[in-house]
JSON list of C-alpha atoms in Angstrom, two decimals:
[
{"chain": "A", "resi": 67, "resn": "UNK", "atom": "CA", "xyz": [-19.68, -22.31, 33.26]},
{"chain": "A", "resi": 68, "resn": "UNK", "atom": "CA", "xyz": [-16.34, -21.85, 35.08]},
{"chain": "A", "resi": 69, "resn": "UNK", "atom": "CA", "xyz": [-15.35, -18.17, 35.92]},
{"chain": "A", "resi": 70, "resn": "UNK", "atom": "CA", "xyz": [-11.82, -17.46, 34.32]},
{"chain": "A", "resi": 71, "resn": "UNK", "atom": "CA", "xyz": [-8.87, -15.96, 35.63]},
{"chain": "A", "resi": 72, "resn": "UNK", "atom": "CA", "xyz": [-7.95, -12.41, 35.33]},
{"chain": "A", "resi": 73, "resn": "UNK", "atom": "CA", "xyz": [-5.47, -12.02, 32.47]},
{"chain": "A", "resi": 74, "resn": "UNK", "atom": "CA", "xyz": [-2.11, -10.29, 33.57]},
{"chain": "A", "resi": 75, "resn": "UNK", "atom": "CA", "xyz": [-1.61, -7.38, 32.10]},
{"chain": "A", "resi": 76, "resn": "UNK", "atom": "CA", "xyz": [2.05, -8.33, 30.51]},
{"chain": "A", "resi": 77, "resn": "UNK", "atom": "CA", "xyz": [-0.10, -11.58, 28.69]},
{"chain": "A", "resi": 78, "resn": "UNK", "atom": "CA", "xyz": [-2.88, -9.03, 27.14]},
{"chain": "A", "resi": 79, "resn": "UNK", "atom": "CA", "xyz": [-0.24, -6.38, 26.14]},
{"chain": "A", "resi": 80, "resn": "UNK", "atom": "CA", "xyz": [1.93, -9.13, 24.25]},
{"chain": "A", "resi": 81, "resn": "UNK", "atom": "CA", "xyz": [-1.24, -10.08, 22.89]},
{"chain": "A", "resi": 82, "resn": "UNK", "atom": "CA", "xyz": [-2.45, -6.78, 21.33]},
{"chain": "A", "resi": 83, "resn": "UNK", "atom": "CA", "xyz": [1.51, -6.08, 20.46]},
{"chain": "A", "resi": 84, "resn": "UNK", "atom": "CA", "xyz": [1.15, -10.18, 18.54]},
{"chain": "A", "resi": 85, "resn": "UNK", "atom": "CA", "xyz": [-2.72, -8.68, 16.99]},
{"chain": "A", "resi": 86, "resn": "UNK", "atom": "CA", "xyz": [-0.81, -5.38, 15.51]},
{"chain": "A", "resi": 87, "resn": "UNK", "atom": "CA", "xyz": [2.42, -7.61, 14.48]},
{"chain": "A", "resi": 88, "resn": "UNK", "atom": "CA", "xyz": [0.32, -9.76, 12.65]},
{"chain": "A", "resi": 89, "resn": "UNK", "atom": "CA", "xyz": [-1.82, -7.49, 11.16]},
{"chain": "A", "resi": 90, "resn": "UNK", "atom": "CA", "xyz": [0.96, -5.41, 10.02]},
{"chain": "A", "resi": 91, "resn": "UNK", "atom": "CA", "xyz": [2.23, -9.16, 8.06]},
{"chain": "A", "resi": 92, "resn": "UNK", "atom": "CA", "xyz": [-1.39, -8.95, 6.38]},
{"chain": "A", "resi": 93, "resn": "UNK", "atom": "CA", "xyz": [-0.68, -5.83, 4.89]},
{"chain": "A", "resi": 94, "resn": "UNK", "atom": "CA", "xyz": [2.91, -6.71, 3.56]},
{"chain": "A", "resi": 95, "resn": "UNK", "atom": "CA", "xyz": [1.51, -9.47, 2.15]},
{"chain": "A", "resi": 96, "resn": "UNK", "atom": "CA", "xyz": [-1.92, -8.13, 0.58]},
{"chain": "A", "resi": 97, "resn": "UNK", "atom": "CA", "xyz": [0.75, -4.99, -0.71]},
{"chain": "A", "resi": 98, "resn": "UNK", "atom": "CA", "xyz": [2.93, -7.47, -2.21]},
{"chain": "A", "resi": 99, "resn": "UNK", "atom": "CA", "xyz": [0.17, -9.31, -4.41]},
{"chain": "A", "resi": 100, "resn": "UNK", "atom": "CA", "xyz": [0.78, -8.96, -8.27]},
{"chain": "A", "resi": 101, "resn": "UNK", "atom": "CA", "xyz": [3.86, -6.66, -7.78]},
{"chain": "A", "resi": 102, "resn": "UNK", "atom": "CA", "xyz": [6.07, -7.42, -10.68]},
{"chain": "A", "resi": 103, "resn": "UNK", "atom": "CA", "xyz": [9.94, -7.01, -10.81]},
{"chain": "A", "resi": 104, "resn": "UNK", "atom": "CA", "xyz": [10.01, -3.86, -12.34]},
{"chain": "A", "resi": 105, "resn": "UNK", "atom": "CA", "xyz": [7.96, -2.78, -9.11]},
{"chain": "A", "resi": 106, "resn": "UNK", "atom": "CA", "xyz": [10.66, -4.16, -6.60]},
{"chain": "A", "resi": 107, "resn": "UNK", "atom": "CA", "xyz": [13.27, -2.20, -9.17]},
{"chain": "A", "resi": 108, "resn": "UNK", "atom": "CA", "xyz": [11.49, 0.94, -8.74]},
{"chain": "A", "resi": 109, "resn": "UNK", "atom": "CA", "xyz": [11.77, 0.19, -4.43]},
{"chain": "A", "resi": 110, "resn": "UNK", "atom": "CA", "xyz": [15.49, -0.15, -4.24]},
{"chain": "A", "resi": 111, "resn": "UNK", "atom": "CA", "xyz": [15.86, -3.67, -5.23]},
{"chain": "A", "resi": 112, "resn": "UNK", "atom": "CA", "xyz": [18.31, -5.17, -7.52]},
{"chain": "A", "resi": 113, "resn": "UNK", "atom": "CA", "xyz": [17.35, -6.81, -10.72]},
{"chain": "A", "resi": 114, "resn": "UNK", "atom": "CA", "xyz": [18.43, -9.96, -8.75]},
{"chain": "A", "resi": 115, "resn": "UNK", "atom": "CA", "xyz": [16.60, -8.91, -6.18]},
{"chain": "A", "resi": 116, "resn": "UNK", "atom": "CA", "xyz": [13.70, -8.29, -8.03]},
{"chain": "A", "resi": 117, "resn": "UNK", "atom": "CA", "xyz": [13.36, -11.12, -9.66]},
{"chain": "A", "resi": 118, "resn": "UNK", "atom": "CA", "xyz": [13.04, -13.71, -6.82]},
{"chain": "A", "resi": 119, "resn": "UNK", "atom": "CA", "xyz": [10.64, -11.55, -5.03]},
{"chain": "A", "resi": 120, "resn": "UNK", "atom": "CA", "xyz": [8.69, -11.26, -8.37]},
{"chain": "A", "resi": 121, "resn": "UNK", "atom": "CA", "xyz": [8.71, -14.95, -9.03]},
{"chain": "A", "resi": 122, "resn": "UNK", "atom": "CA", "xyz": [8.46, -16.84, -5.77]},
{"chain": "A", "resi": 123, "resn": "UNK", "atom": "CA", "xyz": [7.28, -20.15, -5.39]},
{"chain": "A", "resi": 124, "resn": "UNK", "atom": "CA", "xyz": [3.06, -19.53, -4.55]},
{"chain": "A", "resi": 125, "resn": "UNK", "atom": "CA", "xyz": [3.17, -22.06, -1.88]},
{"chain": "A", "resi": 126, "resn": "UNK", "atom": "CA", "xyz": [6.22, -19.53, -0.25]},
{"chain": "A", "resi": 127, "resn": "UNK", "atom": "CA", "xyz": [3.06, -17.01, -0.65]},
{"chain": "A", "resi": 128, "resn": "UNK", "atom": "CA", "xyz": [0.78, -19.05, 0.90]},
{"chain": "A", "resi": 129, "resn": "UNK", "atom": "CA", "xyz": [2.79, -20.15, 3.91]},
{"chain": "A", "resi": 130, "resn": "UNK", "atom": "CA", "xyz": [3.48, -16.41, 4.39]},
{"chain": "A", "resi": 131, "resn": "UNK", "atom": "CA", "xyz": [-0.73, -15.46, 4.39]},
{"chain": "A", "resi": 132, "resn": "UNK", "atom": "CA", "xyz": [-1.61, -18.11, 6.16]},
{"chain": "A", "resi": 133, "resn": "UNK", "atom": "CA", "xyz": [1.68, -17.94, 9.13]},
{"chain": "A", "resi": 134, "resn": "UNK", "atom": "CA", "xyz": [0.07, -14.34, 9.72]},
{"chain": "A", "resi": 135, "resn": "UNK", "atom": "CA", "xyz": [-3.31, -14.76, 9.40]},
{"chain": "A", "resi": 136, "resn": "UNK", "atom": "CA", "xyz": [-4.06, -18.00, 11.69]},
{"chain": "A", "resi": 137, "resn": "UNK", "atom": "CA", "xyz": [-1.58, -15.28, 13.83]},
{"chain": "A", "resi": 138, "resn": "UNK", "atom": "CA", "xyz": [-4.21, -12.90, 13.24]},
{"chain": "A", "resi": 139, "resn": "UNK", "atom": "CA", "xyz": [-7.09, -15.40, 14.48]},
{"chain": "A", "resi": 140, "resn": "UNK", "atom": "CA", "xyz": [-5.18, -16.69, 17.29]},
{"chain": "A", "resi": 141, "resn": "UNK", "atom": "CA", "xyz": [-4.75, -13.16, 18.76]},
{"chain": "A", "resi": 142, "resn": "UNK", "atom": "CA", "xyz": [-8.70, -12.12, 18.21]},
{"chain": "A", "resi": 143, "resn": "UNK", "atom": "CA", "xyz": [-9.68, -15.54, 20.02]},
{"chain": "A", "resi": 144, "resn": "UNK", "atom": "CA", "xyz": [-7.32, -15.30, 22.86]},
{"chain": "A", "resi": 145, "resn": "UNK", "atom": "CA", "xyz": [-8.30, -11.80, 23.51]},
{"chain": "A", "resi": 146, "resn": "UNK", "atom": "CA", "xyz": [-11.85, -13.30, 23.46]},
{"chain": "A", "resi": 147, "resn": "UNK", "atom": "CA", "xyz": [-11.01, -15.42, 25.68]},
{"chain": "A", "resi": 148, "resn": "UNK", "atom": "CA", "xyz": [-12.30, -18.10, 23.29]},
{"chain": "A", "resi": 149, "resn": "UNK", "atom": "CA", "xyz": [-11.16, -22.06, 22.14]},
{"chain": "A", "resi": 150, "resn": "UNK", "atom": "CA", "xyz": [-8.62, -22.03, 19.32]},
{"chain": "A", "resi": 151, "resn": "UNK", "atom": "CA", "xyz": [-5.95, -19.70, 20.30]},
{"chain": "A", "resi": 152, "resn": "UNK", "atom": "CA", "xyz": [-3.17, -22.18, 20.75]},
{"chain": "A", "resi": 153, "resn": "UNK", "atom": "CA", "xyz": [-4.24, -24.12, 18.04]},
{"chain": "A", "resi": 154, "resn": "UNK", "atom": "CA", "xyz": [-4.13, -20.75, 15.60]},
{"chain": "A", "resi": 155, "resn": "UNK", "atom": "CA", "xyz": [-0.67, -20.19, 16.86]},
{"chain": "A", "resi": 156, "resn": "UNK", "atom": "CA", "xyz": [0.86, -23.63, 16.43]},
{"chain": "A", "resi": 157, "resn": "UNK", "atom": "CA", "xyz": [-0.62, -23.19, 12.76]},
{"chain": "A", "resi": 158, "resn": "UNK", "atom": "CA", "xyz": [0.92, -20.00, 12.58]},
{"chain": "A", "resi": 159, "resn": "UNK", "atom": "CA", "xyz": [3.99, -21.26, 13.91]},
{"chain": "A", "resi": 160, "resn": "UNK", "atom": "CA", "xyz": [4.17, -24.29, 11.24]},
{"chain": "A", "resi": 161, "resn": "UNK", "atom": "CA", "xyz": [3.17, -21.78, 8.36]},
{"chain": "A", "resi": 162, "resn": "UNK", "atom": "CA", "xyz": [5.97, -19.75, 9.01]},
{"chain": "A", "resi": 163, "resn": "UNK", "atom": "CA", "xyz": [8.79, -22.71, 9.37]},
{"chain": "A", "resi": 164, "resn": "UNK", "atom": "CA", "xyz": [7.56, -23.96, 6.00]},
{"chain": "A", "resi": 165, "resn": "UNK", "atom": "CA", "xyz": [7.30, -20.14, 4.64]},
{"chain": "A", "resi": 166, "resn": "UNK", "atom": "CA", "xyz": [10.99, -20.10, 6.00]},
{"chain": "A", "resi": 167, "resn": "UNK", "atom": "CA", "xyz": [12.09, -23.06, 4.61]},
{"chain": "A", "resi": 168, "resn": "UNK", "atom": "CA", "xyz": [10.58, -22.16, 1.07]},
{"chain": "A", "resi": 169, "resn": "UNK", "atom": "CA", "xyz": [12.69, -18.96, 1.35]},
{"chain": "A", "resi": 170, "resn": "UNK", "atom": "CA", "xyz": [16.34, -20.85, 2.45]},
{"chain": "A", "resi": 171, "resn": "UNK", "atom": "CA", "xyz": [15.55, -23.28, -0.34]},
{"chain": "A", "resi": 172, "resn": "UNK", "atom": "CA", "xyz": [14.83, -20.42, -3.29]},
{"chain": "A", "resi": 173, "resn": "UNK", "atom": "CA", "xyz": [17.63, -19.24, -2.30]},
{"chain": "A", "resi": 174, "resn": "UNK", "atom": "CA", "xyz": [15.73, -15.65, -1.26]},
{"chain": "A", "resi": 175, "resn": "UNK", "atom": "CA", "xyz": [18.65, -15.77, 2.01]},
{"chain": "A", "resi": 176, "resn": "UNK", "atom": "CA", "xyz": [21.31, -15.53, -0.73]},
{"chain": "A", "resi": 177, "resn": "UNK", "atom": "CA", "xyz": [20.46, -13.30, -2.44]},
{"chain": "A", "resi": 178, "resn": "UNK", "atom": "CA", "xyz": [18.73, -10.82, -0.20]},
{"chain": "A", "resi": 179, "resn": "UNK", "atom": "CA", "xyz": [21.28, -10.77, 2.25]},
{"chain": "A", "resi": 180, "resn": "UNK", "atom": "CA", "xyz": [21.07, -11.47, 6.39]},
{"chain": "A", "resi": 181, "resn": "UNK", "atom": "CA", "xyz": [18.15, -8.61, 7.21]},
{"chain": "A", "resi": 182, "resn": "UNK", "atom": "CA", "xyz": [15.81, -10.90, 5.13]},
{"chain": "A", "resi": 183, "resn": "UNK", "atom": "CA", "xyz": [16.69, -13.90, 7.32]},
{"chain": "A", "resi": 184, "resn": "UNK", "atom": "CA", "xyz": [17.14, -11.44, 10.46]},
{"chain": "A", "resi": 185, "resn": "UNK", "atom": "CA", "xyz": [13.08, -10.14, 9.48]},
{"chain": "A", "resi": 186, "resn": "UNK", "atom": "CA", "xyz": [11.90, -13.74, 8.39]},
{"chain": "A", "resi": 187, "resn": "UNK", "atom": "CA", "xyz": [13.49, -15.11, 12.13]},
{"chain": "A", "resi": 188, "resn": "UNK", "atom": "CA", "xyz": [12.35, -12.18, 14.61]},
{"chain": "A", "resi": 189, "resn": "UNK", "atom": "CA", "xyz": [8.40, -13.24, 12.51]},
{"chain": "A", "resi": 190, "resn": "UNK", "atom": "CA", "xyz": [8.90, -16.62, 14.13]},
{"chain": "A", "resi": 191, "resn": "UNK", "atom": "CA", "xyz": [10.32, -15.76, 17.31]},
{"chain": "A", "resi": 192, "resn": "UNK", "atom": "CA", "xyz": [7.14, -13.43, 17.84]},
{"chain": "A", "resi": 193, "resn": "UNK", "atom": "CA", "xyz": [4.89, -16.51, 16.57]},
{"chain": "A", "resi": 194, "resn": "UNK", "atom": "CA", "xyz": [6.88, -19.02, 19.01]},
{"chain": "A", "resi": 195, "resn": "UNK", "atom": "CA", "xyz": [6.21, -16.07, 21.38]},
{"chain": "A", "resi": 196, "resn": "UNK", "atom": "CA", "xyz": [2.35, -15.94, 21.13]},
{"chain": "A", "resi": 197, "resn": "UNK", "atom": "CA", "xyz": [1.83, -19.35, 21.21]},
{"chain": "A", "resi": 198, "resn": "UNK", "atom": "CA", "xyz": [3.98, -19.52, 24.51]},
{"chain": "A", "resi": 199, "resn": "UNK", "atom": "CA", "xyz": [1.38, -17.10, 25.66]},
{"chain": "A", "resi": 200, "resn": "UNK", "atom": "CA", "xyz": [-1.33, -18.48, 24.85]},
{"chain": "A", "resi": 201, "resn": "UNK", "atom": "CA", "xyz": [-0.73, -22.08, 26.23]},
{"chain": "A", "resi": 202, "resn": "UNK", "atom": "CA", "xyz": [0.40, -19.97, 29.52]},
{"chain": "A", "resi": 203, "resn": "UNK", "atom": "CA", "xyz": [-3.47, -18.65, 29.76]},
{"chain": "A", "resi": 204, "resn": "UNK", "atom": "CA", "xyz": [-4.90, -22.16, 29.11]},
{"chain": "A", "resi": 205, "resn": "UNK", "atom": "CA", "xyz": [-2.68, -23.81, 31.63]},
{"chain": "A", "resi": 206, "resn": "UNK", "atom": "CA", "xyz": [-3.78, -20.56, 33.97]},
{"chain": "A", "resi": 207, "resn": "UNK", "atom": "CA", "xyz": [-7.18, -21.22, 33.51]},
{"chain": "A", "resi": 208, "resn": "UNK", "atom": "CA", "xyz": [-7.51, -17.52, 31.53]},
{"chain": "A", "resi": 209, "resn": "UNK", "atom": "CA", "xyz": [-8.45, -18.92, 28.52]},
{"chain": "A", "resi": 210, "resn": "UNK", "atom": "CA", "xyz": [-10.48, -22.35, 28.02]}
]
């Protein structure tokens, strides 16, 4: 078995900052299951608002669960220092241009103004980030 390199310490702090990130993305999405319109109402939202968040397109859903979660995975096998890391993130990475897409194509940009974009944007940035990091440890030799 070959002996791995010592991770820097700027890779495993981006790392645990990507883990938290992406956690934090499982949470807004598990909080965001079943809420109904009157819910988003009752946060600030307008009815507009309120409506497309209430009513998006499942597959939108999807591509947002699965961006954060293969982000989630990724993170947890790089800190492992185990196979699959880069391969979790370009997953991610994908899940989150289609997620992306879904929302520019709803209309969800439109409607909920630039921070939405801004938020959606920084998410893939951060992705785009990880997986930069991770393919820096395998061609390092930190992580197989």
């Amino acid at each position: 078995m070959t002996e791995r390199k010592k991770a820097p310490l700027w890779f495993s702090v981006t790392i645990m900052l990507g883990l938290l990130w992406n956690v934090f993305g499982v949470i807004q999405f598990l909080g965001g299951m079943g809420r109904t319109a009157d819910d988003y109402v009752s946060q600030g939202m307008t009815a507009a608002q309120a409506a497309l968040m209430a009513n998006q397109p499942r597959w939108v859903e999807a591509a947002f669960a699965l961006g954060v979660l293969f982000g989630v995975i990724g993170c947890i096998r790089v800190l492992q220092r185990a196979q699959g890391g880069v391969v979790r993130f370009a997953l991610s990475v994908v899940a989150l241009c289609v997620m992306i897409a879904g929302n520019a194509a709803y209309g969800l940009f439109a409607v909920m103004g630039p921070e939405r974009l801004a938020t959606m944007l920084f998410t893939l940035m951060v992705a785009l980030i990880l997986l930069g990091c991770a393919a820096y440890a395998r061609r390092h030799d930190i992580i197989p």
